[in-house]
Short mmCIF file of C-alpha atoms and ligand atoms in Angstrom, two decimals:
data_model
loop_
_atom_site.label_atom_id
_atom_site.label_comp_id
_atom_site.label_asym_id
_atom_site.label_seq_id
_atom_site.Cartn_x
_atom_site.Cartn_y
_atom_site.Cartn_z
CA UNK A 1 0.00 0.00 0.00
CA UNK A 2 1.33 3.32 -0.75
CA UNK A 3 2.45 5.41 1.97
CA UNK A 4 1.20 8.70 1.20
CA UNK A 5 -2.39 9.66 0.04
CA UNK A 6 -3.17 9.81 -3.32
CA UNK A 7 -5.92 12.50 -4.10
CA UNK A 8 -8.49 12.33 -6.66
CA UNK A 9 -7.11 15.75 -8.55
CA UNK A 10 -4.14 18.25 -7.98
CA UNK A 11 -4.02 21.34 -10.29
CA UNK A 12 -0.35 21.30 -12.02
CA UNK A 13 1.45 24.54 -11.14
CA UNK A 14 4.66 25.11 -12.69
CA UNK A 15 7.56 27.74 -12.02
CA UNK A 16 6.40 29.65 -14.89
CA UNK A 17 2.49 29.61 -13.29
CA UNK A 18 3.97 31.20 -10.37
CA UNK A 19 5.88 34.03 -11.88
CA UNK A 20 3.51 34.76 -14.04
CA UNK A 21 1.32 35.57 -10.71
CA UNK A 22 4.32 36.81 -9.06
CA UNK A 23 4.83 39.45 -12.05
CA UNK A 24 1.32 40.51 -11.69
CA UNK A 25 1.68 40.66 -8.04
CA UNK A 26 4.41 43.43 -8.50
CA UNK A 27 3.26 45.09 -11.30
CA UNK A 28 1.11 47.37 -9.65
CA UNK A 29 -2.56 46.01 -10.94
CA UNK A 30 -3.85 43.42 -9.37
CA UNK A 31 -7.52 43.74 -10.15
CA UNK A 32 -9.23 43.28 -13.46
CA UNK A 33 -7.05 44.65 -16.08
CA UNK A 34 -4.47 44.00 -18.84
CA UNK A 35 -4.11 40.04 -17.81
CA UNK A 36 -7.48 40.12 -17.93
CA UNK A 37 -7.64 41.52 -22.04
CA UNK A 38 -4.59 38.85 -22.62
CA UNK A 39 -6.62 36.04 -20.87
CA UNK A 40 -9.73 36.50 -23.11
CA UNK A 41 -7.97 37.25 -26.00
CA UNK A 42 -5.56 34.01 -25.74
CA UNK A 43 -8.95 32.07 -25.12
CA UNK A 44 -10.41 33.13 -27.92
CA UNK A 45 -7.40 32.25 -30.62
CA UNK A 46 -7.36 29.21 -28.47
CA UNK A 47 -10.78 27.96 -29.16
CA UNK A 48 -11.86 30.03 -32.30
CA UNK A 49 -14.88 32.03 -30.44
CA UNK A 50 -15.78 35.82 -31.21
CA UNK A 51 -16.37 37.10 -27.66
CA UNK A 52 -14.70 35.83 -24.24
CA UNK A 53 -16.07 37.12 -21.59
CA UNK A 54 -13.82 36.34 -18.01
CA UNK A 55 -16.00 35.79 -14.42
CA UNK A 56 -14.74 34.81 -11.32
CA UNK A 57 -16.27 31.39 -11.80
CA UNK A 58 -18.59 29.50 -13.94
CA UNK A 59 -21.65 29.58 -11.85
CA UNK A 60 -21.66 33.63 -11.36
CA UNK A 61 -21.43 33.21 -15.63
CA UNK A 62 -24.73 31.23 -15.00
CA UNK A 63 -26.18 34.21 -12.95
CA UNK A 64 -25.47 36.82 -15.26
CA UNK A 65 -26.86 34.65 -17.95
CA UNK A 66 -30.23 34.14 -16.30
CA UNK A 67 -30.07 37.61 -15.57
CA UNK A 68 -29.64 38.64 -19.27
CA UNK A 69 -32.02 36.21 -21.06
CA UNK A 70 -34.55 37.94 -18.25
CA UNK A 71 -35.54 34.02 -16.70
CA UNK A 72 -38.28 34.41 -14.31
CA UNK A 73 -41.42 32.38 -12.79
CA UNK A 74 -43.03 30.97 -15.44
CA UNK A 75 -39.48 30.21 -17.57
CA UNK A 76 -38.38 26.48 -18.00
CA UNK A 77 -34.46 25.40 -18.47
CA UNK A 78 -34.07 22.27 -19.73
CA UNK A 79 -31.01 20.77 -17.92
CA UNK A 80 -29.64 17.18 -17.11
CA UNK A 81 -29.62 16.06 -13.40
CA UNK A 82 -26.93 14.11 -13.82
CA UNK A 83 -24.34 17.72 -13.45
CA UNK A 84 -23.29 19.70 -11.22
CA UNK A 85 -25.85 21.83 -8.82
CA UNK A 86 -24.55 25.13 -10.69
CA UNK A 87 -27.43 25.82 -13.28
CA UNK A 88 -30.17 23.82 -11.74
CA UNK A 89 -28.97 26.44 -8.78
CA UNK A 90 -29.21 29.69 -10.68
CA UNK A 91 -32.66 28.36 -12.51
CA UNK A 92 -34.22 28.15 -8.90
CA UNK A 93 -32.80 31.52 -7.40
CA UNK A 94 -34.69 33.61 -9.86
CA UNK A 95 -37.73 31.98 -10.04
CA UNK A 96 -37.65 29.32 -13.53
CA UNK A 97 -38.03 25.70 -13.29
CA UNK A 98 -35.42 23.39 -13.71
CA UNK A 99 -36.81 20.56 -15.98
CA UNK A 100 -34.42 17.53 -15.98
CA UNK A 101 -34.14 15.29 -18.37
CA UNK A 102 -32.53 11.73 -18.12
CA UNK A 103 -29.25 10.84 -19.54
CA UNK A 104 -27.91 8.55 -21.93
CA UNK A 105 -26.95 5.45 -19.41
CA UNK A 106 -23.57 5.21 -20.54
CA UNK A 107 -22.20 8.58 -22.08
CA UNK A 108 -23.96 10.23 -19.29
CA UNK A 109 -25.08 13.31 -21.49
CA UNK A 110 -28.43 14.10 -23.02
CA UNK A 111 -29.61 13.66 -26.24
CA UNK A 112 -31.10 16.13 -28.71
CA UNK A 113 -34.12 13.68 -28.51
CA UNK A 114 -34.56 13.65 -25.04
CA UNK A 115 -34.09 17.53 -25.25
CA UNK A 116 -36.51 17.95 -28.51
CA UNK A 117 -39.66 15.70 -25.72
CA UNK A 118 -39.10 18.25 -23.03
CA UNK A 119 -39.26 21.04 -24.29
CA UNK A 120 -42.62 23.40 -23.80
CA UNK A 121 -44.00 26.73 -24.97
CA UNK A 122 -42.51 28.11 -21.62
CA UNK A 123 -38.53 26.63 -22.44
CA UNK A 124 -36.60 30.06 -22.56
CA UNK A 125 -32.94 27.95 -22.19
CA UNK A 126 -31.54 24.49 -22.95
CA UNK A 127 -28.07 23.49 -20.92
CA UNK A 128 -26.89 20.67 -21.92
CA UNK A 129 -23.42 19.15 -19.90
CA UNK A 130 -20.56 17.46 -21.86
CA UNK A 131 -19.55 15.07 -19.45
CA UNK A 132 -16.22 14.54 -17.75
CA UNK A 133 -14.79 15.40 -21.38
CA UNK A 134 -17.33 13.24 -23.77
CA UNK A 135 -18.52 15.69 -25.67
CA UNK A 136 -22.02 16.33 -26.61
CA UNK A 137 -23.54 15.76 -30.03
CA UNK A 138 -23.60 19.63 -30.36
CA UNK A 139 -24.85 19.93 -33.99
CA UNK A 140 -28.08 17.99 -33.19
CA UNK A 141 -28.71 19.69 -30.04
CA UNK A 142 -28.07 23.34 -32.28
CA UNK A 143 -30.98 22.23 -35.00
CA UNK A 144 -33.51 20.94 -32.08
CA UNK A 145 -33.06 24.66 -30.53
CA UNK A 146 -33.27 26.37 -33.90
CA UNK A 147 -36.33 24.82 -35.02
CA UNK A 148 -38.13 25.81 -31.53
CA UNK A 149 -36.02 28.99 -31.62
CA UNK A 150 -34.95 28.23 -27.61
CA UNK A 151 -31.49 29.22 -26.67
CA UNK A 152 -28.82 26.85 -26.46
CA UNK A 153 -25.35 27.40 -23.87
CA UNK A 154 -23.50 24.68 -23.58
CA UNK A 155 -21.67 23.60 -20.32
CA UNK A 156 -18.73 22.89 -20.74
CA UNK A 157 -16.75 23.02 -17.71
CA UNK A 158 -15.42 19.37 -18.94
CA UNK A 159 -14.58 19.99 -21.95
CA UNK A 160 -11.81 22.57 -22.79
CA UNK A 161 -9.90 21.27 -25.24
CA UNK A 162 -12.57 18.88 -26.79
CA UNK A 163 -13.71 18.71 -30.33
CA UNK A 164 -17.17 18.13 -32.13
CA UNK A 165 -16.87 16.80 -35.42
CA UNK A 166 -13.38 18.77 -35.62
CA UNK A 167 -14.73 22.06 -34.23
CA UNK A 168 -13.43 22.97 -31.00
CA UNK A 169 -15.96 23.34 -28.23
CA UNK A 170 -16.85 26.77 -27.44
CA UNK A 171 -16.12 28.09 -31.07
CA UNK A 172 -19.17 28.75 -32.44
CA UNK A 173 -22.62 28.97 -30.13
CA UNK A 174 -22.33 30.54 -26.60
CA UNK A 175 -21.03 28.30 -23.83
CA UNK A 176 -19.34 28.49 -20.35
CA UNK A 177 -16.05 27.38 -18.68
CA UNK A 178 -14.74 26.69 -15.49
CA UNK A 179 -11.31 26.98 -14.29
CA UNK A 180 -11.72 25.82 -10.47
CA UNK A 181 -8.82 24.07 -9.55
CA UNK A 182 -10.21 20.30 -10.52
CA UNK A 183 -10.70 21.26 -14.35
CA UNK A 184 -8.76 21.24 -17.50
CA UNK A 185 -6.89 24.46 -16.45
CA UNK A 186 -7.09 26.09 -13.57
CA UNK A 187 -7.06 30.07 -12.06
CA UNK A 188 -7.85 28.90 -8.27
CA UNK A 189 -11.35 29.96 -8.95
CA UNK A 190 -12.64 31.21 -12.69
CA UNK A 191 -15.43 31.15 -15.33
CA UNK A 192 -15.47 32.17 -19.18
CA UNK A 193 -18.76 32.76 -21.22
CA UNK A 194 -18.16 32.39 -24.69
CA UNK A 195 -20.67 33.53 -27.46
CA UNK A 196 -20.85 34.44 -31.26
CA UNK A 197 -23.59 36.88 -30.39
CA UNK A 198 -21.59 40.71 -29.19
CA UNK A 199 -24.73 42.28 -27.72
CA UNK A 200 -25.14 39.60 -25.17
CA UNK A 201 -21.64 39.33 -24.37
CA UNK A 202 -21.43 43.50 -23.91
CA UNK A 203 -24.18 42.67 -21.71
CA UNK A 204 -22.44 40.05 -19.66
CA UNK A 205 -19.73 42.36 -19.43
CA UNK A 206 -22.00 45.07 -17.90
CA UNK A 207 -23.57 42.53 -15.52
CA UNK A 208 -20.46 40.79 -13.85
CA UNK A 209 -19.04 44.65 -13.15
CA UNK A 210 -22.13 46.57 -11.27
CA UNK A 211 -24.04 46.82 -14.46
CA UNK A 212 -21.83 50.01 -15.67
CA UNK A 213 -22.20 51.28 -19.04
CA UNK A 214 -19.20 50.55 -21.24
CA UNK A 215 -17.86 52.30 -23.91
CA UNK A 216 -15.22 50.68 -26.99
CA UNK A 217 -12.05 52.05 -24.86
CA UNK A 218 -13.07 50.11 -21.33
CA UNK A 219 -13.61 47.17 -23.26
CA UNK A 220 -10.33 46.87 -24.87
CA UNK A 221 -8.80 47.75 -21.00
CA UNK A 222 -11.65 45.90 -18.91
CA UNK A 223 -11.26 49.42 -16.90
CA UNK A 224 -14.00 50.89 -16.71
CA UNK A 225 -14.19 55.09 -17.23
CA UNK A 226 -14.70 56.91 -13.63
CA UNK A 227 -17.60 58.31 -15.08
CA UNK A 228 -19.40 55.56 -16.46
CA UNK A 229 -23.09 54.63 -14.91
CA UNK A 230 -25.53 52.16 -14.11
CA UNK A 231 -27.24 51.10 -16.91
CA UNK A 232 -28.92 48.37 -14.69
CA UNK A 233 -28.29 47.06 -11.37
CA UNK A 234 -25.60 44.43 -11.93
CA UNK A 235 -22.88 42.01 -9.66
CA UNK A 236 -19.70 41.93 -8.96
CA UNK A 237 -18.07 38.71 -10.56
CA UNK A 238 -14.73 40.63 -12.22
CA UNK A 239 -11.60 38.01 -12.18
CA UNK A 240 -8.43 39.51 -10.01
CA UNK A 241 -5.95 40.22 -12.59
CA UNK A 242 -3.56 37.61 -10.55
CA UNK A 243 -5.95 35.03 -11.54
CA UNK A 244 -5.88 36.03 -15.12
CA UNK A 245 -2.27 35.83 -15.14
CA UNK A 246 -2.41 32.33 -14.07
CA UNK A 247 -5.04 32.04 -16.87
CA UNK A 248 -2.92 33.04 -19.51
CA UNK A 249 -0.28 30.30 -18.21
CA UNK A 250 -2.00 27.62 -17.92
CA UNK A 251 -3.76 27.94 -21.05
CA UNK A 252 -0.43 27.94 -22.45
CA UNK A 253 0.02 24.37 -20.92
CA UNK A 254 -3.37 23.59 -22.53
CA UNK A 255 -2.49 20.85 -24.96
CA UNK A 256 0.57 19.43 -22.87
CA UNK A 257 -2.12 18.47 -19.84
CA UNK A 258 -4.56 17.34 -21.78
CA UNK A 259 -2.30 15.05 -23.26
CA UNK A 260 -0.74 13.79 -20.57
CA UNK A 261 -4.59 13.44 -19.24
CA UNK A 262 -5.11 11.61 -22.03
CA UNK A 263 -2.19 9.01 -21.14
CA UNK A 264 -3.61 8.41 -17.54
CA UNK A 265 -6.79 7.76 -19.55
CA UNK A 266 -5.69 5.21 -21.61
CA UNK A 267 -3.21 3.65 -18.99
CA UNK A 268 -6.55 2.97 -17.04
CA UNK A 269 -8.85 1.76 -19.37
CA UNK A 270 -5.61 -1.00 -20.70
CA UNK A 271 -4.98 -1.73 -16.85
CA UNK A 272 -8.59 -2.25 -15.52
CA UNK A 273 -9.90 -3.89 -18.67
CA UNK A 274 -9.78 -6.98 -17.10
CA UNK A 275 -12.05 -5.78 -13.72
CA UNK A 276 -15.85 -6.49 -14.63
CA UNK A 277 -16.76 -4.59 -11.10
CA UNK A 278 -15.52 -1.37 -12.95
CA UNK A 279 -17.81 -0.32 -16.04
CA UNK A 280 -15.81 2.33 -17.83
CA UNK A 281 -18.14 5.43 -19.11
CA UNK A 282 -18.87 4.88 -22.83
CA UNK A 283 -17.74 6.69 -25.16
CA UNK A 284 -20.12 8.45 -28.54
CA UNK A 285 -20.04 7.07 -32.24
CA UNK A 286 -20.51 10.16 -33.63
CA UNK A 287 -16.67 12.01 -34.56
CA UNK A 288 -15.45 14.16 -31.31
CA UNK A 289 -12.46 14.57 -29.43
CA UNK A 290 -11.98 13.90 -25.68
CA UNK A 291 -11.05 16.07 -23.40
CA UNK A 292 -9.95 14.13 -20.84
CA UNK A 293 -11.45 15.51 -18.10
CA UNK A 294 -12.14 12.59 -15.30
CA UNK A 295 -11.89 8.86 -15.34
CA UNK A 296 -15.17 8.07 -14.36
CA UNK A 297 -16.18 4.48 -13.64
CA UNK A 298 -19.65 2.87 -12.23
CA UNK A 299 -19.09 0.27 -9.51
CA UNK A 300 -21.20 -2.81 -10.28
CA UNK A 301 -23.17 -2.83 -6.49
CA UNK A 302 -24.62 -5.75 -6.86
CA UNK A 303 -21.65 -8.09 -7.86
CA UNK A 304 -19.30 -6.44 -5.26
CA UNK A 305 -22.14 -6.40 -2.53
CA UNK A 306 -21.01 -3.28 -1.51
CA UNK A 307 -22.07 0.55 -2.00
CA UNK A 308 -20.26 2.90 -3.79
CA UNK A 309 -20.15 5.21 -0.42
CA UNK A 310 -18.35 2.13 0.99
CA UNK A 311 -16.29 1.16 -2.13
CA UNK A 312 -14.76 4.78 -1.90
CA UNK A 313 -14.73 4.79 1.80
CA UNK A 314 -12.14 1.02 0.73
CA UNK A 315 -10.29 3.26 -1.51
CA UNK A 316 -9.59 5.99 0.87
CA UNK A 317 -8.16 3.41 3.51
CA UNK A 318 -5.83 2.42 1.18
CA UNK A 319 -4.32 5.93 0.53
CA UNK A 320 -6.36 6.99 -2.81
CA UNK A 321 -8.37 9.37 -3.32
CA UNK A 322 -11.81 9.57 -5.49
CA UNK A 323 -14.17 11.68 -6.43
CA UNK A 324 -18.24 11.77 -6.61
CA UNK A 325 -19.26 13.02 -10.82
CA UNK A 326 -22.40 13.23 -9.53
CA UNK A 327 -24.41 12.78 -7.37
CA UNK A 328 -28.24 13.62 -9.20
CA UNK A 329 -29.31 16.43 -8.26
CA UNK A 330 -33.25 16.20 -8.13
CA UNK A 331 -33.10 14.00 -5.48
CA UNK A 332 -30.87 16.30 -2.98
CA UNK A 333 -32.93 17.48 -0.73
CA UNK A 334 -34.38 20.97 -1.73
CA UNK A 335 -35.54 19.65 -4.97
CA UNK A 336 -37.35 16.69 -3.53
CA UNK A 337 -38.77 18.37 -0.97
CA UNK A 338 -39.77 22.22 -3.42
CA UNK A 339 -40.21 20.38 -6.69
CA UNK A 340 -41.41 17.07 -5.40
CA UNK A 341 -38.73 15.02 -7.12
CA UNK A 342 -38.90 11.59 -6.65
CA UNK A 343 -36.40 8.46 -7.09
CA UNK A 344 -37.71 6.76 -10.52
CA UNK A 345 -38.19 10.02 -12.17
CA UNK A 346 -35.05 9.38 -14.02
CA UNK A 347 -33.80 6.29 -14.09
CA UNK A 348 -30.64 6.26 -16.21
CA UNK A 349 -29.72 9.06 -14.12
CA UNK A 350 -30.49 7.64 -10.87
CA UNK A 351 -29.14 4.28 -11.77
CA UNK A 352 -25.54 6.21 -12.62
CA UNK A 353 -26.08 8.25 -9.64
CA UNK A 354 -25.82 5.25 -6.82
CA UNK A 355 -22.57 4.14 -9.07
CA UNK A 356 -20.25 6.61 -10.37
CA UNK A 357 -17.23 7.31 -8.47
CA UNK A 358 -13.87 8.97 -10.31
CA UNK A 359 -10.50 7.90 -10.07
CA UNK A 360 -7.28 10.13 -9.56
CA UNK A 361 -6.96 11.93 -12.83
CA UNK A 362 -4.47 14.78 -13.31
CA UNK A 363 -1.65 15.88 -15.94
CA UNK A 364 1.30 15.13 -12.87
CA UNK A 365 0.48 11.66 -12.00
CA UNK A 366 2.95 8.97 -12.41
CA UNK A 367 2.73 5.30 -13.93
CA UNK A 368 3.14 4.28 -10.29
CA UNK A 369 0.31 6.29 -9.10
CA UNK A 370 -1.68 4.62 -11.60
CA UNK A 371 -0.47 1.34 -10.62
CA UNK A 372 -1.17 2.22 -7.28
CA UNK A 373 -4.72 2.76 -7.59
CA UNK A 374 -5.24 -0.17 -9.69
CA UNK A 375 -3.68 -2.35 -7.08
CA UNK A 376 -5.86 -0.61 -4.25
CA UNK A 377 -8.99 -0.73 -6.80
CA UNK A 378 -8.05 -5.61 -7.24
CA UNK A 379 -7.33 -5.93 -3.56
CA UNK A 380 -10.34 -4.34 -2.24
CA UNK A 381 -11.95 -6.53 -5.35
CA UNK A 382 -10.44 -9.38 -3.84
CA UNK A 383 -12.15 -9.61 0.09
C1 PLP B 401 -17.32 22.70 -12.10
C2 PLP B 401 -18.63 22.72 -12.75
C3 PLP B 401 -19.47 23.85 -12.71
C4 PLP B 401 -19.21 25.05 -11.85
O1 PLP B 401 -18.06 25.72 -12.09
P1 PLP B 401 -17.55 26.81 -11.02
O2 PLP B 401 -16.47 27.52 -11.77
O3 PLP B 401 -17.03 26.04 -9.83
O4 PLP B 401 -18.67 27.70 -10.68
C5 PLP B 401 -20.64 23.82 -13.45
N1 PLP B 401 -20.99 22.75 -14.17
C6 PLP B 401 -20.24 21.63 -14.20
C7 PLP B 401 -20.70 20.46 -15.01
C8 PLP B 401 -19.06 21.57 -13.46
O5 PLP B 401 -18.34 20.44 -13.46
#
């Protein structure tokens, strides 16, 4: 058994990282400012998008969004359960309904069919997860929200880096990023909308920063004039310029983690091939490009005869670390108890829900690591 304890995810910081900080630190600006402009503009050569627009994380991009498309009582987003509490969160604090909608049961992601059944005359949004760096069959999913003429963000917090049919997430459409420290690159905390529509990212703009008017200079500096005003009451979600640095750097680093993500991937799925207990997520027929995101497996329960709460609970014992991608969220317990949710609502979901635990995944593990956790992963197998 290894003598130290593995954890699920550690961001990789590098000297560079730091003295890119460290520069910003000393420069004399740390709030939102130049780093800021190079951040959004390096993200946007990065993934091909027209407007990058940097928060300080991916859920307040979810509250300014809500807050620009206007969602109130009486709105419906369309949103899998199987995700992170984020947008189902936002949906419920200003007054829409979250309307779930069951995943595939092995991709984990929902379907422009599934999508297409729920939606209503009172669906203002549709947002859709890619999942732990599958990515979603976005061109599908575009035409079901054009023909009902519903807006379409995609959440891609898993999935910098990823491809659809050789277009890079993010590059055309509007989606949103996170860079908390567990994700493809990391600023500590951080968000990014992305969109190819400028009035709605001008807006976003106004929103995360007190809802001051903006004129062409402030957005090239992400100052903002002394004398600018409220053109509508807004929040304060602006990204520390230190942050941004760190942005900038990682984002450099971009390709090199993800492939080395990509090798921890693949080491797994060769060296627990061989472990029925351990069903592997599975992976789209359509043409995309992982991004590498987590290793998430689904414990077979019944074969084992043990839960997953236990099985990770095992792993943890044994030094190694895991991770819960997700727990549903209609079932937690303000949605059962102010929407009613039940269990059996969504079974896919549900069934994946009871199952799914994540393995150590990040860009500075080692072969032994691995090895490691595949050891801990047979002799718990074995008792
Ligand atoms: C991490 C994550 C978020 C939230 O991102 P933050 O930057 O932490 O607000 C939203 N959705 C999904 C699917 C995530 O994994």
């Amino acid at each position: 058994m290894r003598d130290s304890f593995l954890p699920f995810s550690r961001p990789s910081i590098t000297e560079g990282d730091i003295s890119a900080v460290e520069k910003t630190l000393r420069s004399g600006w740390i709030t939102t400012g130049p780093a800021n402009a190079l951040f959004e503009q390096k993200f946007k050569d990065c993934i091909h998008c027209c407007e990058a627009v940097c928060m300080t994380s991916e859920t307040a991009v979810m509250q300014c969004l809500v807050h620009a498309l206007g969602l109130g009582p009486g709105d419906e987003v369309i949103t899998p359960s199987m995700t992170w509490v984020s947008m189902v969160n936002m949906t419920a604090l200003c007054g829409a309904k979250p309307v779930f909608v069951d995943c595939d049961k092995e991709t984990l992601m929902i379907s422009p069919e599934a999508v297409e059944q729920a939606i209503t005359p009172r669906t203002k949004l549709i947002v859709p997860v890619h999942f732990a760096g599958g990515i979603l069959n976005v061109g599908p999913l575009r035409e079901v929200a054009r023909k009902h003429g519903i807006m379409l963000v995609e959440d891609a917090a898993h999935a910098l880096g990823g491809e659809w049919n050789h277009e890079k997430v993010g590059s055309s459409g509007t989606a949103m990023f996170s860079f908390h420290p567990i994700k493809n690159i990391t600023t500590g905390e951080g968000g990014m909308f992305v969109t190819d529509d400028t009035a709605l990212a001008n807006r976003m703009r106004s929103l995360k920063f007190h809802g001051l008017g903006m004129d062409a200079y402030d957005r090239q500096t992400h100052g903002r004039a002394p004398q600018a005003q409220v053109i509508e009451p807004g929040y304060k979600f602006n990204l520390p310029d230190m942050l941004a640095a760190l942005g900038v750097s990682q984002l450099e680093r971009l390709e090199e983690m993800n492939a080395r993500r990509k090798a921890v991937f693949d080491a797994y799925y060769e060296k627990l091939s061989g472990i029925e207990e351990l069903i592997p997520l599975g992976l789209p027929s359509y043409c995309f490009k992982h991004a590498y995101h987590l290793f998430a497996v689904r414990l077979d329960i019944d074969k084992v005869g043990m839960s997953r709460d236990d099985f990770m609970k095992e792993l943890k014992a044994r030094n190694i670390g895991s991770g819960l991608h997700f727990r549903c969220v209609h079932l937690q317990k303000y949605y059962r108890e102010s929407m009613g949710c039940r269990p059996g609502m969504l079974p896919a979901t549900e069934w994946n829900s009871d199952r799914l635990l994540s393995l150590p995944m990040f860009p500075d593990m080692t072969e032994k690591d691995i090895d490691d956790v595949v050891w801990a992963i047979k002799d718990i197998l074995k008792k």
